[in-house]
mmCIF file of C-alpha atoms and ligand atoms in Angstrom:
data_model
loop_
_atom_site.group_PDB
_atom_site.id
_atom_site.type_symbol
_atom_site.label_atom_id
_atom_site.label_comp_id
_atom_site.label_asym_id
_atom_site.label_seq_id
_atom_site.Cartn_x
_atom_site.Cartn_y
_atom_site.Cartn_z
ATOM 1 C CA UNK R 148 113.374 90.602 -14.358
ATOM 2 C CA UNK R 149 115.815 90.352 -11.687
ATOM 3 C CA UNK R 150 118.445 89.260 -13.750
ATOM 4 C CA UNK R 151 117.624 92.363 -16.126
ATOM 5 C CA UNK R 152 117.825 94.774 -12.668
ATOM 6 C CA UNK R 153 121.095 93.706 -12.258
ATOM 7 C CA UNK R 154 122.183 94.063 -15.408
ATOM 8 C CA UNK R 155 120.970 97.831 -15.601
ATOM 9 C CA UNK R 156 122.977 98.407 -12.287
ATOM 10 C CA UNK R 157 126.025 97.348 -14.046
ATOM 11 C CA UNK R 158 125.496 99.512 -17.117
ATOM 12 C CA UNK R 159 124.910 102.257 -14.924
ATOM 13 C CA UNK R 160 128.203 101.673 -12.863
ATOM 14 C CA UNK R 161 130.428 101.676 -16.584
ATOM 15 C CA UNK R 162 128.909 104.787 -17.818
ATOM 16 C CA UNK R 163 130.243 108.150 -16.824
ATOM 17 C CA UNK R 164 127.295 110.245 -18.153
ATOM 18 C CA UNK R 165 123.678 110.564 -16.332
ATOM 19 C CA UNK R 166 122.052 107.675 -15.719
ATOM 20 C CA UNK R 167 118.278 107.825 -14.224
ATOM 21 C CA UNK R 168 116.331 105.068 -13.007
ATOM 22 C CA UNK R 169 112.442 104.472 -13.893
ATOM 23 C CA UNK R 170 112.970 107.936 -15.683
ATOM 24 C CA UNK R 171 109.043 109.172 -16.738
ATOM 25 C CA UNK R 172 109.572 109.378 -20.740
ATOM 26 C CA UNK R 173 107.404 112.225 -20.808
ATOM 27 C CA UNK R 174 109.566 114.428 -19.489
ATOM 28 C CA UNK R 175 111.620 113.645 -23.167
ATOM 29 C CA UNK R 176 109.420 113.762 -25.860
ATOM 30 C CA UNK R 177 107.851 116.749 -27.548
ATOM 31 C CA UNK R 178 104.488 115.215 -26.924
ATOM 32 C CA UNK R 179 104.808 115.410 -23.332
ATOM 33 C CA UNK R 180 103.528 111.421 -23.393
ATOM 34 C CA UNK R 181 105.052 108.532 -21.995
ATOM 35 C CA UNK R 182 105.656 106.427 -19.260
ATOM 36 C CA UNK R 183 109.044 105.436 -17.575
ATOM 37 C CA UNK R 184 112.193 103.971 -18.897
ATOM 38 C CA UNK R 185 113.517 101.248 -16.728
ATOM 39 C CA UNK R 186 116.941 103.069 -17.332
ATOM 40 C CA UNK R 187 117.636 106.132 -19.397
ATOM 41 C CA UNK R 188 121.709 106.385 -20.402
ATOM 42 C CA UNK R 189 122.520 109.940 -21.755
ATOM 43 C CA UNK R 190 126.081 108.389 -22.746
ATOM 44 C CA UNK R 191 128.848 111.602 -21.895
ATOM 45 C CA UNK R 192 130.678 111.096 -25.454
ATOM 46 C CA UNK R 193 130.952 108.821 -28.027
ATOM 47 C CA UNK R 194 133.453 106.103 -26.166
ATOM 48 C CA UNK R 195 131.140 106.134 -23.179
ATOM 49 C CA UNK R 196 128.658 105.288 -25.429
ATOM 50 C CA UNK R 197 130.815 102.411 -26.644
ATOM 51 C CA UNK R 198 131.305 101.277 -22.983
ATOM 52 C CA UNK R 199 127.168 101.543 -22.702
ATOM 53 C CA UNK R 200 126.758 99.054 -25.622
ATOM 54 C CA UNK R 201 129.595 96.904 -24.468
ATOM 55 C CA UNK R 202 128.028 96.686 -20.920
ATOM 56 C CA UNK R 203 124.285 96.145 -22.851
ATOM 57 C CA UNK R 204 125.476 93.030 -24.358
ATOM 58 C CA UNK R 205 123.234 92.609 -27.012
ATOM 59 C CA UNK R 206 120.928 91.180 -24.061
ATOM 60 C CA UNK R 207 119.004 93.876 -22.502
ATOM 61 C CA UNK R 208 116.073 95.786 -24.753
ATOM 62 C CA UNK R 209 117.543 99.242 -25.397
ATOM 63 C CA UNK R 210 116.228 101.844 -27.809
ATOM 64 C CA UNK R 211 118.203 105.023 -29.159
ATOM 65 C CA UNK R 212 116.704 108.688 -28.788
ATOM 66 C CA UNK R 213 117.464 111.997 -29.460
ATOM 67 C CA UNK R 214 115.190 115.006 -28.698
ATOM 68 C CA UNK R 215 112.374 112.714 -28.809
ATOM 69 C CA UNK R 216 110.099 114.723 -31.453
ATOM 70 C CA UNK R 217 108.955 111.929 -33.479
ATOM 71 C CA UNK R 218 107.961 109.187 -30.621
ATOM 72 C CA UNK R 219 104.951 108.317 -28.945
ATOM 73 C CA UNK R 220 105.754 106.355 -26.316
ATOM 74 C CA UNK R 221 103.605 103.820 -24.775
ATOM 75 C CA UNK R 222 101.736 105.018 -21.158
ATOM 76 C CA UNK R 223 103.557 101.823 -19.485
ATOM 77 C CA UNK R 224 106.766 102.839 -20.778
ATOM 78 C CA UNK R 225 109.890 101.024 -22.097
ATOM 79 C CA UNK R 226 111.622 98.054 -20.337
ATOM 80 C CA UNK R 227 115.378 97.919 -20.278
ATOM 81 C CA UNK R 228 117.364 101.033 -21.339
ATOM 82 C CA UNK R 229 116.640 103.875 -23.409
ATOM 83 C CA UNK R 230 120.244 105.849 -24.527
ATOM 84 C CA UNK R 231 120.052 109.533 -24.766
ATOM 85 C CA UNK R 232 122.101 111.038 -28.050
ATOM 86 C CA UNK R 233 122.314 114.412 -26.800
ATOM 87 C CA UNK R 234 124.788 116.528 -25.055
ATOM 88 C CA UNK R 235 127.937 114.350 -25.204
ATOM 89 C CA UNK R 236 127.693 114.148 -29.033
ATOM 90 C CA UNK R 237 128.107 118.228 -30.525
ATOM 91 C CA UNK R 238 131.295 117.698 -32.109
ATOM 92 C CA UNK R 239 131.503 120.406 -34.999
ATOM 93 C CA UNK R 240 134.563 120.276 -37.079
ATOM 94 C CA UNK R 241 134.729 122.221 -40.639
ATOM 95 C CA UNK R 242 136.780 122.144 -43.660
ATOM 96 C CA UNK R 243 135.158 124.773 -46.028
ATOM 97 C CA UNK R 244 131.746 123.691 -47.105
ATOM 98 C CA UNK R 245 132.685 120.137 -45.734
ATOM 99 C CA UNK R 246 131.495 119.363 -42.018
ATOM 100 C CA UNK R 247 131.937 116.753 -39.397
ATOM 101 C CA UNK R 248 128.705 117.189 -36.854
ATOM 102 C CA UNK R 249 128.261 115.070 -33.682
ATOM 103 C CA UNK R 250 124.651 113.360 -33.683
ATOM 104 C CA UNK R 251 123.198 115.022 -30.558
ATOM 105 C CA UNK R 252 123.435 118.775 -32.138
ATOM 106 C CA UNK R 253 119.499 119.991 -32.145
ATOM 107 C CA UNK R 254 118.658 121.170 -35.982
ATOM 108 C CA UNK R 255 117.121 124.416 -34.758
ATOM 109 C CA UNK R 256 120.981 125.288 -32.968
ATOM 110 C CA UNK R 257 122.667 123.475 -35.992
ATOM 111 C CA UNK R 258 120.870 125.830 -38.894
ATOM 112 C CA UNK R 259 121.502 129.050 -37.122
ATOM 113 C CA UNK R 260 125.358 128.293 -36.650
ATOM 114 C CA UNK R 261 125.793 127.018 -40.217
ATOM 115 C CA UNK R 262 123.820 130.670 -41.161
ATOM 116 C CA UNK R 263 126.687 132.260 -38.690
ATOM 117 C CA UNK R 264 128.910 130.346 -40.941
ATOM 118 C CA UNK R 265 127.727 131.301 -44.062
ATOM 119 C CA UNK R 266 126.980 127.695 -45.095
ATOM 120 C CA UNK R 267 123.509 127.147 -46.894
ATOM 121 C CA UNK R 268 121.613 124.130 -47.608
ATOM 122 C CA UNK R 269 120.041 123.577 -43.949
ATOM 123 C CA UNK R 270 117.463 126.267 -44.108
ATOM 124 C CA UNK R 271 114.536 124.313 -44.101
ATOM 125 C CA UNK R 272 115.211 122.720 -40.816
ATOM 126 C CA UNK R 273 115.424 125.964 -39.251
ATOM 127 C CA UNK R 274 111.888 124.950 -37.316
ATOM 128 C CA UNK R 275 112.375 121.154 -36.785
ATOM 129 C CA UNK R 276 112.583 120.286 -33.442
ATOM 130 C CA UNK R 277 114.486 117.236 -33.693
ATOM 131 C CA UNK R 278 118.096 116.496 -33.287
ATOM 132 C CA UNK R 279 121.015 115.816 -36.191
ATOM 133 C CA UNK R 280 120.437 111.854 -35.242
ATOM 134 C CA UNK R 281 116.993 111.294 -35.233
ATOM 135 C CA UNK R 282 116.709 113.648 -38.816
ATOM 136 C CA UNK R 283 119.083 111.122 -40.277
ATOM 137 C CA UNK R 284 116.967 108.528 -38.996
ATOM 138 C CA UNK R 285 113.921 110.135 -40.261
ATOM 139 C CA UNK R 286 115.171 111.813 -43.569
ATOM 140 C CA UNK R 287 113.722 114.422 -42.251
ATOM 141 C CA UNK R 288 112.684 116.828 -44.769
ATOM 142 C CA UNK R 289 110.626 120.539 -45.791
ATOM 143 C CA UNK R 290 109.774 122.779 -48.023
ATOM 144 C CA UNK R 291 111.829 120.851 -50.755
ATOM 145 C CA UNK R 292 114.577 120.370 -48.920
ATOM 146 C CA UNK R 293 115.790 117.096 -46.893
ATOM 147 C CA UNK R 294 118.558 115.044 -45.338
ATOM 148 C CA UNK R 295 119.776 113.185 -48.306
ATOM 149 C CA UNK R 296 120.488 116.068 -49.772
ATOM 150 C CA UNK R 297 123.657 116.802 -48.026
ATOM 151 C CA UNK R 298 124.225 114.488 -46.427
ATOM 152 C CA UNK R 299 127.989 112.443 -47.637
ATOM 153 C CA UNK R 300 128.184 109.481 -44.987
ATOM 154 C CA UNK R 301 126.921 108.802 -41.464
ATOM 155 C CA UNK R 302 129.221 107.453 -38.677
ATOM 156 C CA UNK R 303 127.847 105.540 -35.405
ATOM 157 C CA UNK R 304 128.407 101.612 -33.720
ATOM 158 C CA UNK R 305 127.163 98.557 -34.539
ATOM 159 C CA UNK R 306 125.320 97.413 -31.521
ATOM 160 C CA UNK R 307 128.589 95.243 -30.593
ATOM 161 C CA UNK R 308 130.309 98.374 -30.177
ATOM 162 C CA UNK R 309 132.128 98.012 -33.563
ATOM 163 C CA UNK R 310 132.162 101.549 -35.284
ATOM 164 C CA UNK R 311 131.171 102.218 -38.806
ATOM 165 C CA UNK R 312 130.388 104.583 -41.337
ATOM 166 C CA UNK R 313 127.872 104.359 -44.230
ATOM 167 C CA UNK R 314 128.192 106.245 -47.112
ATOM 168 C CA UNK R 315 124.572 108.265 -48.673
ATOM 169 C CA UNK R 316 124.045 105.870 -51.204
ATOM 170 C CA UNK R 317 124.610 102.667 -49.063
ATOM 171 C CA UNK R 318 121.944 104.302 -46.534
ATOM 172 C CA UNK R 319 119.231 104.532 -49.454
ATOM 173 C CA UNK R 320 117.381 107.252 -48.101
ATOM 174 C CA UNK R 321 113.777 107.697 -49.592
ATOM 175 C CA UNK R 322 110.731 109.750 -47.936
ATOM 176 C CA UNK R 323 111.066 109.943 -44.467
ATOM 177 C CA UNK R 324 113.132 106.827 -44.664
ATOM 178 C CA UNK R 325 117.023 105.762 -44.245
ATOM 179 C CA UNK R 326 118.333 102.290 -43.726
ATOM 180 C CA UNK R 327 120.801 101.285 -41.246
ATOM 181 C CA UNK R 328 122.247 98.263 -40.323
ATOM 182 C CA UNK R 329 119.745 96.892 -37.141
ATOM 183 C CA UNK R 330 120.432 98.404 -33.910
ATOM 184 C CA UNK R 331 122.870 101.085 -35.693
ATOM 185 C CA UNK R 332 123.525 103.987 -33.004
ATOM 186 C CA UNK R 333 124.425 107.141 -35.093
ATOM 187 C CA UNK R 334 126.909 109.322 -33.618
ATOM 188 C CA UNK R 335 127.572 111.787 -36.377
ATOM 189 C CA UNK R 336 127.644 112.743 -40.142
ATOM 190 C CA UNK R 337 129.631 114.166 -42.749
ATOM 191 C CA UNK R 338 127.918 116.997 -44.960
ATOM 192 C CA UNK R 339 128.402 119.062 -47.710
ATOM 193 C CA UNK R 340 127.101 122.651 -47.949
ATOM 194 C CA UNK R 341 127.591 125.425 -50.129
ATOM 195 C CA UNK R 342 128.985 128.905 -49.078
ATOM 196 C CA UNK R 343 126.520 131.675 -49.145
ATOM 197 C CA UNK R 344 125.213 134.997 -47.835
ATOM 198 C CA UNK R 345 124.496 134.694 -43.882
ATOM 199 C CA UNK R 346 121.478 137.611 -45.087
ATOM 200 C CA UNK R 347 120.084 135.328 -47.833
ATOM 201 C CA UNK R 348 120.122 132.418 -45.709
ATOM 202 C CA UNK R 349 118.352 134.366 -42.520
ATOM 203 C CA UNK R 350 115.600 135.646 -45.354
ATOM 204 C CA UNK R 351 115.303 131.660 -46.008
ATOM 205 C CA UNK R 352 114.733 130.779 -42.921
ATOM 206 C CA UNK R 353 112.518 133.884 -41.213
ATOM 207 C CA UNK R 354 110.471 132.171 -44.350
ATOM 208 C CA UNK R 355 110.138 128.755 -43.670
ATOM 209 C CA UNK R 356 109.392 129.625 -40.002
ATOM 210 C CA UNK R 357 107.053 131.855 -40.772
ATOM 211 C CA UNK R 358 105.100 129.465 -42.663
ATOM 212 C CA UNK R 359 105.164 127.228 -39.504
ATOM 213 C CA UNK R 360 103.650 129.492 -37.522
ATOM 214 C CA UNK R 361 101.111 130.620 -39.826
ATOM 215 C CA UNK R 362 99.979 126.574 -40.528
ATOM 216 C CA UNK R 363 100.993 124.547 -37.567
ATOM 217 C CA UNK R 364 99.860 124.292 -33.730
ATOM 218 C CA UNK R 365 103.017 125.137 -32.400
ATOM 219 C CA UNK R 366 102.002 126.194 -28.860
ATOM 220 C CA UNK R 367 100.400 122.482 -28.103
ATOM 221 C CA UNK R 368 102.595 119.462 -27.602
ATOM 222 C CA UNK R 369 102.699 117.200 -30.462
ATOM 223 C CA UNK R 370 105.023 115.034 -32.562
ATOM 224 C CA UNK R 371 104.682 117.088 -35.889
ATOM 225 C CA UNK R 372 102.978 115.275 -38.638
ATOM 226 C CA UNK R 373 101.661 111.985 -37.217
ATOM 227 C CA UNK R 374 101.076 110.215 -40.905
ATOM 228 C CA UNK R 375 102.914 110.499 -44.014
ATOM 229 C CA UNK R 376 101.994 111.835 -47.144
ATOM 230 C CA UNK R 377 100.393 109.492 -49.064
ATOM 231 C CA UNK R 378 102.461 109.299 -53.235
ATOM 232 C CA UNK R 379 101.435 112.813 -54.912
ATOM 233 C CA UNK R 380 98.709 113.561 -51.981
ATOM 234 C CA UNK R 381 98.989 115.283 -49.002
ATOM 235 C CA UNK R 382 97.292 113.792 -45.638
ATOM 236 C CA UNK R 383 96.631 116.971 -44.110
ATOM 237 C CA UNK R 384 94.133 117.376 -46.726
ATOM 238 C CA UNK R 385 92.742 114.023 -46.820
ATOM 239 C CA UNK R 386 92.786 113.854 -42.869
ATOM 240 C CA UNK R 387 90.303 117.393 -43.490
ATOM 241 C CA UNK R 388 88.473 115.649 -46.234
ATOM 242 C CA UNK R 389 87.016 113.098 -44.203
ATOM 243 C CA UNK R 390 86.086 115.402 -41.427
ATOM 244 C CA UNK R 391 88.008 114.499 -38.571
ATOM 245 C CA UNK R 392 89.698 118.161 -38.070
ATOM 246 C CA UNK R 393 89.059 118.651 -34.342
ATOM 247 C CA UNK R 394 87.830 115.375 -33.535
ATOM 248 C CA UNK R 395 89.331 114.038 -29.670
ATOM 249 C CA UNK R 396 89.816 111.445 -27.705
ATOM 250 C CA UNK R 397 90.975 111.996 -24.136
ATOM 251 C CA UNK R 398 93.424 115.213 -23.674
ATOM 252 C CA UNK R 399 94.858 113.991 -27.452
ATOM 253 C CA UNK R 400 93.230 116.293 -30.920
ATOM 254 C CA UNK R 401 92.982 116.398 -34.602
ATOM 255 C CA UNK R 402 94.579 119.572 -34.592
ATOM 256 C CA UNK R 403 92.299 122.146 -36.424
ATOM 257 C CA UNK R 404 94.911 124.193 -37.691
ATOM 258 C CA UNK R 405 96.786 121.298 -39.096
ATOM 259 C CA UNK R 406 94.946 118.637 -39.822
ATOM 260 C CA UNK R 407 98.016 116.183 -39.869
ATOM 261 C CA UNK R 408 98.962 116.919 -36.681
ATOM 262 C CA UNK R 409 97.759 115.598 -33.054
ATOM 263 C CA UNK R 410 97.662 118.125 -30.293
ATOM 264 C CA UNK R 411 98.505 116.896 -26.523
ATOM 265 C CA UNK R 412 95.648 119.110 -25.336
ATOM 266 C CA UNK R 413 96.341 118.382 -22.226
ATOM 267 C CA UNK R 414 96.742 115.276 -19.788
ATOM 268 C CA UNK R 415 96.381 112.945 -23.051
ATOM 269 C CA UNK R 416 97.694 109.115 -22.591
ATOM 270 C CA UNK R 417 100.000 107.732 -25.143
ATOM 271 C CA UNK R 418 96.254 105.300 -25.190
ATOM 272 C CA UNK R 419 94.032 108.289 -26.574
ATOM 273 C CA UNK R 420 96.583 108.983 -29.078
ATOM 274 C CA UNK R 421 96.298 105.778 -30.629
ATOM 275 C CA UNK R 422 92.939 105.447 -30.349
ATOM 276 C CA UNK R 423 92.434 108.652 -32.131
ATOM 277 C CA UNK R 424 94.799 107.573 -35.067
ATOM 278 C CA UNK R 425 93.143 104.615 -35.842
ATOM 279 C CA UNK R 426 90.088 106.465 -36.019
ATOM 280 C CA UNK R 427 91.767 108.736 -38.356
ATOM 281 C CA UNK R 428 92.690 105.471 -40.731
ATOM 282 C CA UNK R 429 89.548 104.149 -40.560
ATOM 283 C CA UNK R 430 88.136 107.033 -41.835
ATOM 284 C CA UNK R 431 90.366 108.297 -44.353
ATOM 285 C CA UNK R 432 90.288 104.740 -45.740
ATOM 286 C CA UNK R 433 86.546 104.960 -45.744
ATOM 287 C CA UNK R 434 85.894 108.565 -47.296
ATOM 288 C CA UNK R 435 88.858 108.705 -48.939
ATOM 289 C CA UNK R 436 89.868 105.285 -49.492
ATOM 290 C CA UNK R 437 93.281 106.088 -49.173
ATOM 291 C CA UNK R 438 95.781 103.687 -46.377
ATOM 292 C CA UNK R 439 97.568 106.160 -43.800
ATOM 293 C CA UNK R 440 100.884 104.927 -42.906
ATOM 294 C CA UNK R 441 102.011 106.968 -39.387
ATOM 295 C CA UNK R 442 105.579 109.285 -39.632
ATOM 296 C CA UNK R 443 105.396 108.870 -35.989
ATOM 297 C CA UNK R 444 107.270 105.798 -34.053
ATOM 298 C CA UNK R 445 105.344 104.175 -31.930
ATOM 299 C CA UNK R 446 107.395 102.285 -28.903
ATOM 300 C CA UNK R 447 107.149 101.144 -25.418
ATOM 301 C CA UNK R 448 104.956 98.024 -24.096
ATOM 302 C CA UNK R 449 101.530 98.665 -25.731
HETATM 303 C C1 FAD E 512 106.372 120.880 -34.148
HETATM 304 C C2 FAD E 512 107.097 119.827 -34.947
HETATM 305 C C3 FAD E 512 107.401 120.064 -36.282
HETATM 306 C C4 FAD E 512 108.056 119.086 -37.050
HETATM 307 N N1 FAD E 512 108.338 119.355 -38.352
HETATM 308 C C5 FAD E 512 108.980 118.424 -39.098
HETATM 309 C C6 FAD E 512 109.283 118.674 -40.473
HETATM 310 O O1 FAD E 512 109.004 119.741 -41.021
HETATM 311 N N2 FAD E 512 109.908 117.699 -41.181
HETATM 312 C C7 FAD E 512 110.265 116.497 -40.607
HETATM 313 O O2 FAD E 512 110.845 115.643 -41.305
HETATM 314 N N3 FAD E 512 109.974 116.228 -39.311
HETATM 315 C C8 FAD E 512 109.355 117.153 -38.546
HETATM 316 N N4 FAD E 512 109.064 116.887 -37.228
HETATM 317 C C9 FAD E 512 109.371 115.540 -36.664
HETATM 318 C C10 FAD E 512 110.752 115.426 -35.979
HETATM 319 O O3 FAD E 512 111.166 116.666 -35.411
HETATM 320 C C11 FAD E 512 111.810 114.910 -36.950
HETATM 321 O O4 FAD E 512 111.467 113.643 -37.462
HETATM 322 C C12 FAD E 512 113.188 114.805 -36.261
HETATM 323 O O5 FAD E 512 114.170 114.576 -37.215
HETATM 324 C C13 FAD E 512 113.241 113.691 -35.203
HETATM 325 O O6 FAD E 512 114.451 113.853 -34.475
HETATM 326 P P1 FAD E 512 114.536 113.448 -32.924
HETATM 327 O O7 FAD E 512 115.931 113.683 -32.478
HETATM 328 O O8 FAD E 512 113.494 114.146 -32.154
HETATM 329 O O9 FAD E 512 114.242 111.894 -33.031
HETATM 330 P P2 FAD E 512 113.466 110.980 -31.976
HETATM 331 O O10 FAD E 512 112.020 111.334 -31.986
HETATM 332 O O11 FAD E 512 114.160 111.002 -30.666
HETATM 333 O O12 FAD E 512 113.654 109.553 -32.672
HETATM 334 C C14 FAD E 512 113.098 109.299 -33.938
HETATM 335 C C15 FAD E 512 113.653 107.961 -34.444
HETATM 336 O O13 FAD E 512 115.055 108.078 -34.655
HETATM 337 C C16 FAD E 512 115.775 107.144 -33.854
HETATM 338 N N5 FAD E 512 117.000 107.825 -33.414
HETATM 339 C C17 FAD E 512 117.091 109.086 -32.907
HETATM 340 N N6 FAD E 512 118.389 109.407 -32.711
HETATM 341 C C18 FAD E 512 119.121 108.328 -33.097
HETATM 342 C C19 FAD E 512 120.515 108.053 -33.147
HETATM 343 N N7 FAD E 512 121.429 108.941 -32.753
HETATM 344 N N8 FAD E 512 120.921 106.834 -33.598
HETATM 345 C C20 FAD E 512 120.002 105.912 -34.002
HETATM 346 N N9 FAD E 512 118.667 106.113 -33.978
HETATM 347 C C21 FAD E 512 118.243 107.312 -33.536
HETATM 348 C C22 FAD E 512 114.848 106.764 -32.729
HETATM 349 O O14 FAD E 512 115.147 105.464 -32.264
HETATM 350 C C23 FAD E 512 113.483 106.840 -33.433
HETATM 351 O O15 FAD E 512 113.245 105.647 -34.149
HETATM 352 C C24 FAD E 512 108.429 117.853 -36.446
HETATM 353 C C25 FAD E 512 108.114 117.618 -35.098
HETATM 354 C C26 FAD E 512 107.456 118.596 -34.354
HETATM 355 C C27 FAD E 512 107.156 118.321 -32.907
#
């Protein structure tokens, strides 16, 4: 543990960016959950990250995150260092409908300049609260549209600090799902859009938000959907079937609004949220008899 202490120290002293000791977790994830980071690293650009990695060794526990939208992290937090793709990583280069787009760019920010732009394609993210990273992570998707749609190659390091890039296919992206070599830190991508009206694309968007607000609890912390949709079902629906809208545990909900989603009501421990999801598999499995599989990561000592 010592040995681990010291280690931190030294990755601290070969970054340039912000480093922040026992940093509460909760203060980074849309949830508003989670306890402290032994380190967080928010790297200042893409070599310092390199420098981070080097220094990490491939012996002390780190974990990558972005805006944190799609964590719950555990109430005891995460030991060793957590790395922060955020500021240091909003490169935006363009070539016609061809871009080059640092990692830490949020999607909400990213949409509205591509609109600026005239580039289409990203409208559906215009409400996701996530960053460019964790969406390639996530394929994050809505309203028919998605990551692997656009998307041409991802860049990032190996966790030796060796850089790579991955083109779309090699990265097999499915629902909600993208494979990366292990411990892959994603810096950027490469996408293709198509030119179009700014208007239009506004009209998209005001849409697609809209909808949000009309179906989803956005004035309550949460993570967005916490399960995915089960093949040709949806479990917002199945999550309503078997009466568990509304149900709590602790300051953590069932939203009622949107049954897929779980509402920090206030106060709730990373604990209540997991208590309440198992109760939410156990009984869509039971009225239903359908397995939930969670869209939300769950990390941190449990
Ligand atoms: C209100 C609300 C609405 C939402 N709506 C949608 C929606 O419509 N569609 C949808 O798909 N999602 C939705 N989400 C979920 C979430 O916003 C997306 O999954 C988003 O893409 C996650 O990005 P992030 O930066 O927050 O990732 P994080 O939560 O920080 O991380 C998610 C995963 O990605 C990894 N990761 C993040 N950045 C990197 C990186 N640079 N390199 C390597 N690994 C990385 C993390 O280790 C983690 O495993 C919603 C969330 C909320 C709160």
């Amino acid at each position: 543990m010592r040995d681990t202490g010291d280690k931190l120290r030294r990755i601290a002293a070969a970054v340039r960016g912000r480093c922040l000791f026992d940093e509460p977790l909760f203060r980074h994830t849309s949830f508003r959950i989670g306890g402290p980071a032994d380190l967080l690293v928010a790297p200042a650009d893409p070599d310092d990250l390199r420098t981070a990695l080097k220094a990490l060794d491939r012996k002390v526990p780190s974990y990558i995150i972005g805006n944190g939208s799609n964590i719950l992290v555990s109430d005891r937090g995460i030991r060793g260092a957590v790395i922060w793709i955020g500021k240091g990583f909003r490169q935006f280069e363009r070539r016609g409908g061809l871009l080059k787009l640092g990692a830490g760019h949020s999607l909400p920010g990213l949409v509205d300049q591509c609109r600026a732009l005239g580039l289409s394609g990203m409208e559906w993210a215009a409400g996701i609260p996530g960053s460019l990273g964790g969406a390639l992570v996530m394929n994050a998707g809505a309203y028919g549209g998605q990551m692997a749609d656009v998307v041409e190659s991802v860049f990032g390091y190996l966790p030796s600090g060796k850089p790579a890039e991955l083109s779309a296919p090699e990265i097999k992206f499915s629902y909600r799902r993208a494979r990366y070599p292990s411990g892959f830190v994603i810096t950027g991508c490469r996408m293709k859009l198509a030119s179009g009206n700014p208007a239009a694309i506004r009209r998209r968007m005001d849409k697609w938000l809209g909808k949000r607000r009309a179906n989803q609890p956005l004035s309550l912390p949460s993570a967005g959907c916490i399960f995915k949709n089960p093949e040709g079902d949806s479990a917002r629906r199945l999550i309503g079937l078997a009466g568990l809208r509304g149900r709590r545990v602790g300051g953590a909900q069932v939203s009622a609004k949107h049954a897929n989603f779980i509402v920090n009501y206030g106060g709730a421990r990373a604990a209540d949220v997991r208590k309440l999801m198992d109760q939410v598999t156990k009984g869509v499995r039971r009225e239903c008899g359908v397995q939930l599989a969670p869209e939300v990561k769950m990390i941190g000592e449990w």
